[in-house]
Coordinates of C-alpha atoms and ligand atoms in Angstrom, one line a residue:
M1254 CA -1.4 -31.8 -12.2
V1255 CA -3.9 -34.0 -10.4
D1256 CA -3.2 -34.9 -6.7
K1257 CA -5.2 -38.1 -5.9
R1258 CA -6.6 -38.3 -2.4
E1259 CA -9.6 -40.5 -2.9
S1260 CA -10.1 -41.5 0.7
D1261 CA -9.7 -38.1 2.2
I1262 CA -12.0 -35.3 3.2
C1263 CA -11.6 -31.7 2.1
I1264 CA -13.0 -28.9 4.2
I1265 CA -13.4 -25.5 2.5
G1266 CA -12.9 -22.8 5.2
A1267 CA -11.3 -22.8 8.7
G1268 CA -14.2 -21.2 10.5
I1269 CA -15.3 -22.7 13.9
G1270 CA -17.6 -25.1 12.0
G1271 CA -14.8 -26.3 9.6
L1272 CA -12.2 -26.6 12.4
T1273 CA -14.7 -28.5 14.7
A1274 CA -15.6 -30.9 11.9
G1275 CA -12.0 -31.3 11.0
A1276 CA -11.0 -32.2 14.5
L1277 CA -13.9 -34.6 15.1
L1278 CA -13.4 -36.3 11.7
T1279 CA -9.7 -36.7 12.4
K1280 CA -10.7 -38.5 15.6
Q1281 CA -13.0 -40.7 13.5
G1282 CA -10.0 -41.7 11.4
Y1283 CA -10.2 -39.5 8.3
K1284 CA -7.4 -37.6 6.8
I1285 CA -8.5 -33.9 6.7
T1286 CA -7.3 -31.2 4.4
I1287 CA -8.6 -27.7 5.1
F1288 CA -8.1 -24.9 2.6
E1289 CA -8.7 -21.4 4.1
K1290 CA -8.6 -18.2 2.1
E1291 CA -7.4 -15.9 4.9
S1292 CA -4.0 -15.9 6.6
L1293 CA -5.7 -16.6 10.0
I1294 CA -8.1 -19.3 11.2
G1295 CA -11.4 -18.8 12.9
G1296 CA -13.6 -17.1 10.2
R1297 CA -16.2 -14.7 11.6
A1298 CA -15.2 -15.9 15.2
L1299 CA -11.6 -14.9 14.5
S1300 CA -9.8 -13.2 17.4
F1301 CA -6.5 -11.4 17.2
D1302 CA -3.9 -9.8 19.3
A1303 CA -4.9 -6.2 18.6
A1304 CA -1.4 -4.7 18.9
S1305 CA -0.2 -7.1 16.1
L1306 CA -2.2 -5.2 13.4
T1307 CA -1.6 -1.9 11.7
L1308 CA -4.6 0.3 11.1
E1309 CA -4.6 -0.7 7.5
N1310 CA -4.4 -4.4 8.4
Y1311 CA -7.3 -3.9 10.8
K1312 CA -9.6 -2.1 8.4
D1313 CA -8.7 -4.6 5.6
L1314 CA -9.5 -7.6 7.9
L1315 CA -12.9 -6.2 8.9
S1316 CA -13.9 -5.4 5.3
R1317 CA -13.1 -9.0 4.3
F1318 CA -15.7 -10.1 6.9
R1319 CA -18.3 -7.5 5.8
M1320 CA -17.6 -5.1 8.6
H1321 CA -16.3 -1.6 9.2
V1322 CA -15.8 0.8 12.1
P1323 CA -18.1 3.8 11.6
F1324 CA -17.1 5.4 15.0
S1325 CA -14.4 5.4 17.6
E1326 CA -13.1 7.6 20.4
P1327 CA -10.5 8.9 19.8
D1328 CA -10.0 8.5 16.0
L1329 CA -8.8 5.0 15.0
E1330 CA -5.7 6.7 13.6
I1331 CA -4.8 8.0 17.1
I1332 CA -5.7 4.6 18.8
F1333 CA -3.3 2.8 16.5
K1334 CA -0.6 5.5 16.4
E1335 CA -0.5 5.6 20.2
N1336 CA -0.6 1.8 20.5
M1337 CA -3.6 2.0 22.8
L1338 CA -4.7 -1.6 21.9
A1339 CA -1.5 -3.1 23.3
G1340 CA -2.4 -6.1 25.6
Y1341 CA -5.9 -6.5 24.2
K1342 CA -7.3 -9.6 22.5
L1343 CA -10.4 -8.7 20.4
D1344 CA -12.7 -10.5 18.1
L1345 CA -13.8 -9.0 14.8
G1346 CA -16.8 -7.8 16.8
Y1347 CA -18.2 -8.8 20.3
H1348 CA -19.1 -12.4 20.8
A1349 CA -20.9 -14.2 23.6
I1350 CA -21.7 -17.9 23.4
G1351 CA -25.2 -18.9 24.2
G1352 CA -25.2 -21.3 27.1
G1353 CA -27.4 -24.1 28.4
V1354 CA -27.2 -27.6 26.8
L1355 CA -26.6 -26.2 23.3
S1356 CA -23.2 -24.9 24.3
N1357 CA -21.2 -27.9 23.1
L1358 CA -17.8 -26.3 23.2
N1359 CA -16.4 -28.3 26.0
S1360 CA -18.2 -31.5 25.1
V1361 CA -16.4 -31.2 21.7
L1362 CA -13.1 -30.5 23.3
S1363 CA -13.5 -33.3 25.8
E1364 CA -13.7 -35.7 22.8
L1365 CA -10.2 -34.5 22.0
D1366 CA -9.1 -34.8 25.7
D1367 CA -8.9 -31.0 25.9
H1368 CA -10.8 -28.2 27.7
V1369 CA -11.1 -24.4 27.7
E1370 CA -12.1 -22.4 30.8
I1371 CA -15.3 -20.5 30.2
L1372 CA -16.4 -17.2 31.8
E1373 CA -20.1 -17.6 32.5
S1374 CA -22.9 -15.2 33.5
H1375 CA -26.5 -15.0 34.2
V1376 CA -28.2 -12.1 32.4
G1377 CA -29.4 -8.9 34.1
F1378 CA -31.7 -6.1 32.9
I1379 CA -30.8 -2.4 32.6
K1380 CA -33.6 -0.2 33.9
D1381 CA -34.0 3.6 33.9
D1382 CA -32.9 3.7 37.5
G1383 CA -30.3 1.0 37.7
F1384 CA -30.4 -2.7 37.0
D1385 CA -31.9 -6.1 38.1
F1386 CA -29.5 -9.0 38.3
P1387 CA -30.4 -11.6 37.5
F1388 CA -33.3 -10.4 35.3
L1389 CA -35.6 -13.1 36.7
S1390 CA -35.8 -13.4 40.5
R1391 CA -36.9 -16.7 42.1
I1392 CA -40.4 -15.2 42.7
D1393 CA -40.6 -14.1 39.1
K1394 CA -39.8 -17.6 38.0
L1395 CA -42.4 -19.1 40.3
K1396 CA -45.1 -16.7 39.0
I1397 CA -44.2 -16.8 35.3
L1398 CA -43.1 -20.4 34.7
P1399 CA -46.4 -22.2 35.2
N1400 CA -47.9 -20.0 32.4
I1401 CA -45.4 -20.9 29.8
F1402 CA -44.4 -24.3 31.3
R1403 CA -46.8 -26.1 29.0
L1404 CA -45.3 -24.5 26.0
L1405 CA -41.7 -24.8 27.1
F1406 CA -41.9 -28.5 27.7
S1407 CA -44.3 -29.5 25.0
S1408 CA -43.5 -32.2 22.5
E1409 CA -41.5 -31.8 19.4
K1410 CA -44.7 -32.2 17.4
T1411 CA -46.2 -29.1 19.1
M1412 CA -42.9 -27.3 18.6
K1413 CA -43.0 -28.0 14.9
Q1414 CA -46.5 -26.6 14.8
L1415 CA -45.2 -23.5 16.6
D1416 CA -42.3 -23.1 14.1
S1417 CA -44.5 -21.1 11.8
V1418 CA -46.2 -19.1 14.5
S1419 CA -44.5 -15.7 15.0
M1420 CA -43.5 -14.3 18.4
T1421 CA -45.8 -11.3 17.8
E1422 CA -48.8 -13.7 17.9
T1423 CA -47.4 -15.7 20.9
I1424 CA -46.8 -12.5 22.9
K1425 CA -50.3 -11.3 22.1
K1426 CA -51.7 -14.5 23.5
Y1427 CA -49.5 -15.1 26.5
G1428 CA -47.5 -12.0 27.2
T1429 CA -48.4 -9.7 30.0
G1430 CA -46.3 -7.8 32.5
K1431 CA -42.8 -9.1 33.1
M1432 CA -43.5 -12.2 31.0
K1433 CA -44.1 -9.9 28.0
L1434 CA -40.8 -8.2 28.6
I1435 CA -39.0 -11.5 28.8
L1436 CA -40.5 -12.9 25.7
E1437 CA -39.7 -9.6 23.8
I1438 CA -36.1 -9.5 24.9
F1439 CA -35.1 -13.2 24.8
S1440 CA -36.6 -14.0 21.5
R1441 CA -34.7 -11.0 20.0
S1442 CA -31.4 -11.8 21.7
I1443 CA -31.6 -15.5 20.9
T1444 CA -32.0 -14.8 17.2
T1445 CA -30.2 -11.5 16.7
V1446 CA -33.4 -10.2 15.0
N1447 CA -35.5 -7.3 16.3
N1448 CA -38.6 -7.9 14.2
L1449 CA -40.9 -10.3 16.3
D1450 CA -43.0 -11.1 13.2
R1451 CA -39.9 -12.9 11.8
I1452 CA -39.1 -14.9 14.9
S1453 CA -40.5 -18.4 15.2
T1454 CA -42.1 -19.4 18.5
G1455 CA -41.0 -23.0 18.1
E1456 CA -37.3 -22.0 17.7
M1457 CA -37.6 -19.5 20.6
F1458 CA -39.1 -22.1 23.0
R1459 CA -36.6 -24.8 21.9
A1460 CA -33.8 -22.4 22.7
Q1461 CA -35.4 -21.3 26.0
R1462 CA -35.9 -24.9 27.1
N1463 CA -32.2 -25.6 26.5
L1464 CA -31.2 -22.7 28.8
Y1465 CA -32.8 -24.4 31.8
R1466 CA -30.2 -27.1 31.8
G1467 CA -26.4 -27.0 31.3
S1468 CA -24.2 -23.9 31.7
K1469 CA -25.3 -20.3 32.6
P1470 CA -27.1 -18.4 29.8
V1471 CA -24.0 -16.8 28.3
G1472 CA -20.3 -17.6 28.2
Y1473 CA -17.0 -16.6 26.7
P1474 CA -13.7 -18.5 26.8
K1475 CA -10.9 -17.1 28.9
N1476 CA -8.1 -15.7 26.6
G1477 CA -10.6 -15.4 23.7
L1478 CA -12.1 -17.4 21.0
G1479 CA -8.7 -17.9 19.4
S1480 CA -7.7 -20.3 22.1
I1481 CA -10.5 -22.7 20.9
H1482 CA -9.5 -22.5 17.2
Q1483 CA -5.9 -23.2 18.1
K1484 CA -6.7 -26.3 20.1
L1485 CA -8.9 -27.6 17.2
A1486 CA -6.3 -26.8 14.6
D1487 CA -3.5 -28.4 16.7
F1488 CA -5.5 -31.6 17.0
I1489 CA -5.9 -31.8 13.2
T1490 CA -2.3 -31.1 12.3
Q1491 CA -0.8 -33.3 15.1
N1492 CA -2.9 -36.2 13.8
G1493 CA -1.9 -36.1 10.2
G1494 CA -4.3 -33.5 8.8
E1495 CA -3.3 -30.3 6.9
I1496 CA -4.5 -26.7 7.2
H1497 CA -3.4 -24.5 4.3
L1498 CA -3.8 -20.8 4.9
E1499 CA -4.2 -18.1 2.1
K1500 CA -5.4 -20.9 -0.2
P1501 CA -8.9 -20.0 -1.4
V1502 CA -10.8 -22.7 -3.2
K1503 CA -11.6 -21.4 -6.6
K1504 CA -13.9 -24.1 -7.8
I1505 CA -15.6 -27.3 -6.7
L1506 CA -15.2 -30.1 -9.4
F1507 CA -18.2 -32.2 -10.4
D1508 CA -18.8 -35.4 -12.3
G1509 CA -22.6 -35.1 -13.0
R1510 CA -24.3 -34.7 -9.7
K1511 CA -21.3 -35.9 -7.7
A1512 CA -18.6 -33.6 -6.2
T1513 CA -15.2 -35.0 -7.0
G1514 CA -12.6 -32.4 -6.0
V1515 CA -11.5 -28.8 -5.7
V1516 CA -9.3 -26.3 -7.6
V1517 CA -6.9 -24.3 -5.5
G1518 CA -4.5 -22.0 -7.3
D1519 CA -3.8 -23.8 -10.5
K1520 CA -4.0 -27.3 -9.0
E1521 CA -6.8 -29.8 -9.0
Y1522 CA -7.3 -32.1 -6.0
S1523 CA -9.5 -35.1 -5.9
F1524 CA -11.4 -35.9 -2.6
K1525 CA -13.9 -38.6 -1.6
T1526 CA -15.9 -36.1 0.4
I1527 CA -16.1 -32.3 0.2
V1528 CA -17.4 -30.2 3.1
S1529 CA -18.1 -26.5 2.5
N1530 CA -17.9 -24.2 5.6
I1531 CA -18.2 -21.0 3.6
L1532 CA -21.2 -18.6 3.8
V1533 CA -23.9 -20.7 2.0
Q1534 CA -24.9 -17.7 -0.1
D1535 CA -21.3 -17.7 -1.6
L1536 CA -21.6 -21.4 -2.5
F1537 CA -22.4 -20.7 -6.2
T1538 CA -19.3 -18.5 -6.6
I1539 CA -17.3 -21.7 -6.4
A1540 CA -19.8 -24.4 -7.5
D1541 CA -21.5 -24.3 -10.9
E1542 CA -25.3 -24.1 -10.1
K1543 CA -26.1 -26.3 -13.1
Y1544 CA -25.3 -29.3 -11.0
F1545 CA -28.0 -28.4 -8.4
P1546 CA -31.9 -28.4 -8.7
K1547 CA -33.1 -24.9 -9.6
E1548 CA -35.3 -24.6 -6.5
Y1549 CA -32.3 -25.4 -4.2
V1550 CA -30.2 -22.7 -5.9
K1551 CA -33.1 -20.2 -5.6
N1552 CA -33.6 -20.9 -1.9
I1553 CA -29.9 -20.7 -1.1
K1554 CA -29.5 -17.3 -2.9
S1555 CA -32.5 -15.9 -1.0
L1556 CA -31.2 -16.6 2.5
K1557 CA -30.5 -13.5 4.7
G1558 CA -28.1 -13.1 7.6
T1559 CA -28.3 -10.7 10.6
G1560 CA -26.4 -7.5 11.6
S1561 CA -25.4 -5.5 14.6
L1562 CA -23.4 -2.5 15.9
C1563 CA -20.9 -3.7 18.5
A1564 CA -18.9 -1.5 20.9
Y1565 CA -15.7 -2.2 22.8
F1566 CA -15.1 0.2 25.7
S1567 CA -11.8 0.3 27.6
L1568 CA -12.4 1.8 31.0
K1569 CA -9.9 2.8 33.8
K1570 CA -12.4 2.0 36.5
I1571 CA -15.7 0.2 37.1
D1572 CA -17.8 -0.6 40.2
S1573 CA -16.8 -4.1 41.5
N1574 CA -20.5 -5.0 41.6
L1575 CA -20.5 -5.2 37.8
L1576 CA -17.4 -7.5 37.4
G1577 CA -18.3 -10.6 35.4
K1578 CA -21.9 -9.7 34.9
T1579 CA -23.9 -9.4 31.6
F1580 CA -27.0 -7.2 31.0
H1581 CA -29.7 -6.9 28.4
F1582 CA -31.5 -3.7 27.5
I1583 CA -34.4 -2.8 25.2
E1584 CA -35.0 0.5 23.5
R1585 CA -38.5 1.3 22.3
N1586 CA -39.8 3.1 19.2
I1587 CA -36.5 3.8 17.6
G1588 CA -37.6 3.2 14.0
V1589 CA -35.5 0.1 13.3
D1590 CA -37.0 -3.0 11.7
G1591 CA -39.2 -4.4 14.5
N1592 CA -39.4 -0.8 16.0
D1593 CA -37.7 -1.8 19.3
A1594 CA -34.1 -2.9 19.5
V1595 CA -32.4 -5.2 22.0
G1596 CA -28.8 -5.0 23.1
M1597 CA -26.3 -6.4 25.6
I1598 CA -23.6 -4.9 27.8
D1599 CA -21.2 -7.4 29.0
F1600 CA -18.7 -7.2 31.8
M1601 CA -17.5 -10.8 31.6
A1602 CA -14.2 -9.7 30.2
T1603 CA -13.6 -7.2 33.1
I1604 CA -12.5 -9.8 35.5
P1605 CA -8.7 -9.8 35.7
E1606 CA -8.3 -13.5 34.8
S1607 CA -10.2 -13.1 31.5
G1608 CA -6.9 -12.6 29.7
L1609 CA -8.4 -10.2 27.3
A1610 CA -7.1 -6.8 28.5
P1611 CA -4.0 -5.5 30.2
P1612 CA -4.2 -5.7 34.0
S1613 CA -4.9 -2.0 34.5
D1614 CA -7.9 -1.8 32.1
Y1615 CA -11.4 -3.1 32.1
L1616 CA -12.8 -4.3 28.7
V1617 CA -16.6 -3.9 28.4
Q1618 CA -18.1 -5.5 25.3
S1619 CA -21.5 -4.8 23.9
Y1620 CA -23.8 -4.9 20.9
I1621 CA -27.2 -3.8 19.7
I1622 CA -29.2 -5.7 17.1
C1623 CA -30.0 -4.4 13.7
T1624 CA -30.6 -5.7 10.2
P1625 CA -27.8 -6.1 7.6
D1626 CA -29.1 -3.0 5.7
E1627 CA -29.3 -0.9 8.9
A1628 CA -25.7 -1.9 9.7
K1629 CA -24.6 -0.1 6.5
D1630 CA -26.6 3.1 7.2
K1631 CA -24.6 5.7 9.1
E1632 CA -27.6 7.6 10.4
T1633 CA -29.1 4.4 12.0
L1634 CA -25.7 3.4 13.3
N1635 CA -25.3 6.8 15.0
T1636 CA -28.7 6.3 16.7
L1637 CA -27.6 2.8 17.8
R1638 CA -24.3 4.1 19.1
E1639 CA -26.0 6.7 21.2
L1640 CA -28.3 4.0 22.7
L1641 CA -25.3 1.8 23.5
N1642 CA -23.6 4.8 25.3
K1643 CA -26.8 5.7 27.1
N1644 CA -27.1 2.1 28.5
L1645 CA -23.5 2.0 29.5
E1646 CA -24.0 5.3 31.3
K1647 CA -26.8 3.8 33.3
L1648 CA -24.5 1.2 34.6
V1649 CA -21.3 3.2 34.8
P1650 CA -22.4 6.8 35.4
D1651 CA -20.1 9.3 33.8
F1652 CA -18.3 6.5 32.0
R1653 CA -16.6 9.1 29.7
S1654 CA -14.3 10.3 32.5
Y1655 CA -12.9 6.7 32.8
L1656 CA -12.8 6.0 29.1
R1657 CA -9.4 5.1 27.5
W1658 CA -10.9 4.3 24.1
A1659 CA -14.1 3.0 22.4
I1660 CA -14.4 1.2 19.1
Y1661 CA -17.7 0.5 17.4
P1662 CA -17.5 -2.2 14.7
A1663 CA -20.6 -2.7 12.6
V1664 CA -21.3 -6.0 10.9
W1665 CA -23.8 -6.8 8.1
H1666 CA -23.2 -10.6 8.1
L1667 CA -23.2 -11.7 11.7
D1668 CA -25.2 -14.9 11.5
G1669 CA -24.7 -16.6 8.1
V1670 CA -28.4 -17.2 7.9
A1671 CA -30.9 -15.8 10.4
K1672 CA -33.0 -18.4 12.1
T1673 CA -36.3 -16.9 11.2
I1674 CA -39.7 -17.9 9.8
D1675 CA -38.9 -16.5 6.4
N1676 CA -35.5 -18.3 5.9
A1677 CA -35.6 -22.0 5.0
K1678 CA -32.2 -23.1 6.2
S1679 CA -30.8 -26.0 4.2
D1680 CA -29.8 -29.4 5.4
I1681 CA -26.2 -30.4 5.9
K1682 CA -26.5 -32.9 3.0
T1683 CA -26.8 -31.2 -0.4
P1684 CA -28.6 -32.6 -3.5
V1685 CA -25.1 -33.3 -4.9
E1686 CA -23.4 -36.6 -3.9
N1687 CA -20.3 -36.3 -1.6
L1688 CA -20.9 -32.6 -0.9
Y1689 CA -22.0 -31.3 2.5
I1690 CA -22.4 -27.9 4.0
I1691 CA -21.7 -27.0 7.6
G1692 CA -21.6 -23.8 9.7
D1693 CA -24.2 -21.4 11.0
C1694 CA -26.0 -21.3 7.7
V1695 CA -27.5 -24.8 7.9
K1696 CA -30.2 -26.5 10.0
A1697 CA -28.6 -27.4 13.4
P1698 CA -29.6 -26.5 17.0
G1699 CA -28.6 -23.1 18.3
I1700 CA -27.5 -19.8 16.8
G1701 CA -24.1 -18.5 15.6
I1702 CA -21.2 -20.4 17.1
N1703 CA -23.4 -23.1 18.7
C1704 CA -25.1 -23.7 15.3
A1705 CA -21.7 -24.0 13.6
L1706 CA -20.5 -26.4 16.3
N1707 CA -23.7 -28.5 16.3
S1708 CA -23.7 -28.7 12.4
A1709 CA -20.2 -30.2 12.6
K1710 CA -21.3 -32.7 15.1
I1711 CA -24.3 -33.7 12.9
L1712 CA -21.9 -34.2 9.9
C1713 CA -19.6 -36.4 12.0
D1714 CA -22.6 -38.5 13.1
A1715 CA -23.6 -38.9 9.4
L1716 CA -20.2 -40.2 8.3
P1717 CA -19.0 -43.6 9.6
S1718 CA -15.9 -43.9 11.8
L1719 CA -13.1 -45.6 9.9
Ligands
LIG2829 C1 -19.1 -9.2 14.7 C2 -19.7 -10.5 14.9 C3 -20.3 -10.8 16.1 C4 -20.8 -12.0 16.4 N1 -21.4 -12.3 17.6 C5 -21.8 -13.6 17.9 C6 -22.2 -13.9 19.2 O1 -22.2 -13.1 20.1 N2 -22.6 -15.2 19.5 C7 -22.5 -16.2 18.5 O2 -22.8 -17.3 18.8 N3 -22.2 -15.9 17.2 C8 -21.8 -14.6 16.9 N4 -21.4 -14.3 15.7 C9 -21.5 -15.3 14.6 C10 -20.4 -16.3 14.7 O3 -19.2 -15.6 14.6 C11 -20.6 -17.2 13.5 O4 -21.9 -17.9 13.7 C12 -19.6 -18.3 13.4 O5 -18.3 -17.8 13.6 C13 -19.7 -19.0 12.1 O6 -18.8 -20.0 11.9 P1 -18.8 -20.8 10.6 O7 -17.8 -21.9 10.8 O8 -20.2 -21.2 10.2 O9 -18.4 -19.9 9.4 P2 -17.3 -18.7 9.1 O10 -16.7 -18.3 10.4 O11 -17.9 -17.8 8.2 O12 -16.1 -19.5 8.4 C14 -16.0 -19.7 7.0 C15 -14.5 -19.7 6.6 O13 -14.4 -20.0 5.2 C16 -13.4 -19.2 4.7 N5 -13.7 -19.1 3.2 C17 -14.6 -18.4 2.6 N6 -14.5 -18.7 1.2 C18 -13.5 -19.5 1.1 C19 -12.9 -20.1 -0.1 N7 -13.4 -19.9 -1.3 N8 -11.9 -21.0 0.1 C20 -11.4 -21.2 1.3 N9 -11.9 -20.6 2.5 C21 -12.9 -19.8 2.3 C22 -13.6 -17.9 5.4 O14 -12.4 -17.1 5.3 C23 -13.8 -18.4 6.8 O15 -12.7 -18.6 7.6 C24 -20.8 -13.0 15.4 C25 -20.3 -12.8 14.1 C26 -19.7 -11.5 13.9 C27 -19.0 -11.3 12.6

């Protein structure tokens, strides 16, 4: 049976990109239908009430998003059996939203007359004998900024030239002392890639420039990412749109080089416009590649994402001086791709009003960067786990005596497509008429959640208001 919806837009996937596009396009007058394969909205930024899942549900959920939990303390069986996660809201793995002007979260919600409260922090640095907070003092800024000022605020033409220059080359040229350390750490944390040869100087300086204006460098919504998804979903459904859960799109339909509809279950639906929010590398599992130029297919299939080992720690006590703060660390010569690895230990969720942990507990969130392959290798993961523990120990000496539990989720598809020199991200518009792709896999400002949000905004600007 064919269901005719010629003037409507179909969005495949209810990730943050699909939901943002859905809400903004609803505002523009379109009738939106979202098909989502999972039973929950939010995609990789999905968050859940941890006590609502059984151990089997939890493991299954993670595996569906290319993740697993290689370590925990105590065993996951005990954590679930003793209901130790009651009162916690967790994401699939730790998230922080990059700040500055790229953080469009509340500007998107303000278009829908809505708002979320964001916890925000500057970033400190973990040293052998304690920490600096913030990482850059005023004096540092005065000393360092003039040296890179020219680069930071150079024209887009210069930035484009710098796009193919690696951070390794830039650091050789400009990086000494603290400036070197800053360039090494921020370029890695901005891209979630440790190998400086792969990181583009243009991208790095664009991102840095954006951090000088707008909100603090990192943020996270009170009550978790799920609160954003729900607001976006409510806006869609309260204004005539539809969100269908557990409805995977099996196939995109084509008429020559024009997308005309989708197949869901055993039903065909016609749509004027189709927007794919799924991982771009999976596009050709639902779209026959014969309708696309060969070079396009080859490039899409070659694109690589990023990985990491996260750690959630539940502590009974922490020093009040750490409340609400976020810290970077760098570990040298540990044999990962890029040799050194950067990580983050975040106490934003430890403030009682975060809404993420029961009142008696402190939730510390953290991650250390690795490649997708490293995120599947137990030996490397074990090294990374020890480094996360070592850095937490520097901030919270003897943290084990305050530990209720620790869970270490590993992910081998964190960013859909890494923003690196070797990945040519595709445009939102595909070579096929009426088919667009959005999310963190396409060309849009920012990384991760910001990239997904910004891609949705670009799509909305490309389609006329009705
Ligand atoms: C553990 C982890 C930690 C992360 N940390 C950070 C961080 O600190 N900061 C940051 O900015 N980003 C982070 N990210 C990345 C961030 O989560 C993603 O960039 C963002 O969520 C991507 O959103 P999206 O809309 O592009 O795609 P997705 O979230 O991947 O959404 C795609 C949706 O499509 C659905 N789908 C797939 N196939 C089909 C189909 N055939 N039919 C219907 N639906 C389908 C999926 O189920 C999913 O819901 C992290 C990701 C992970 C996994």
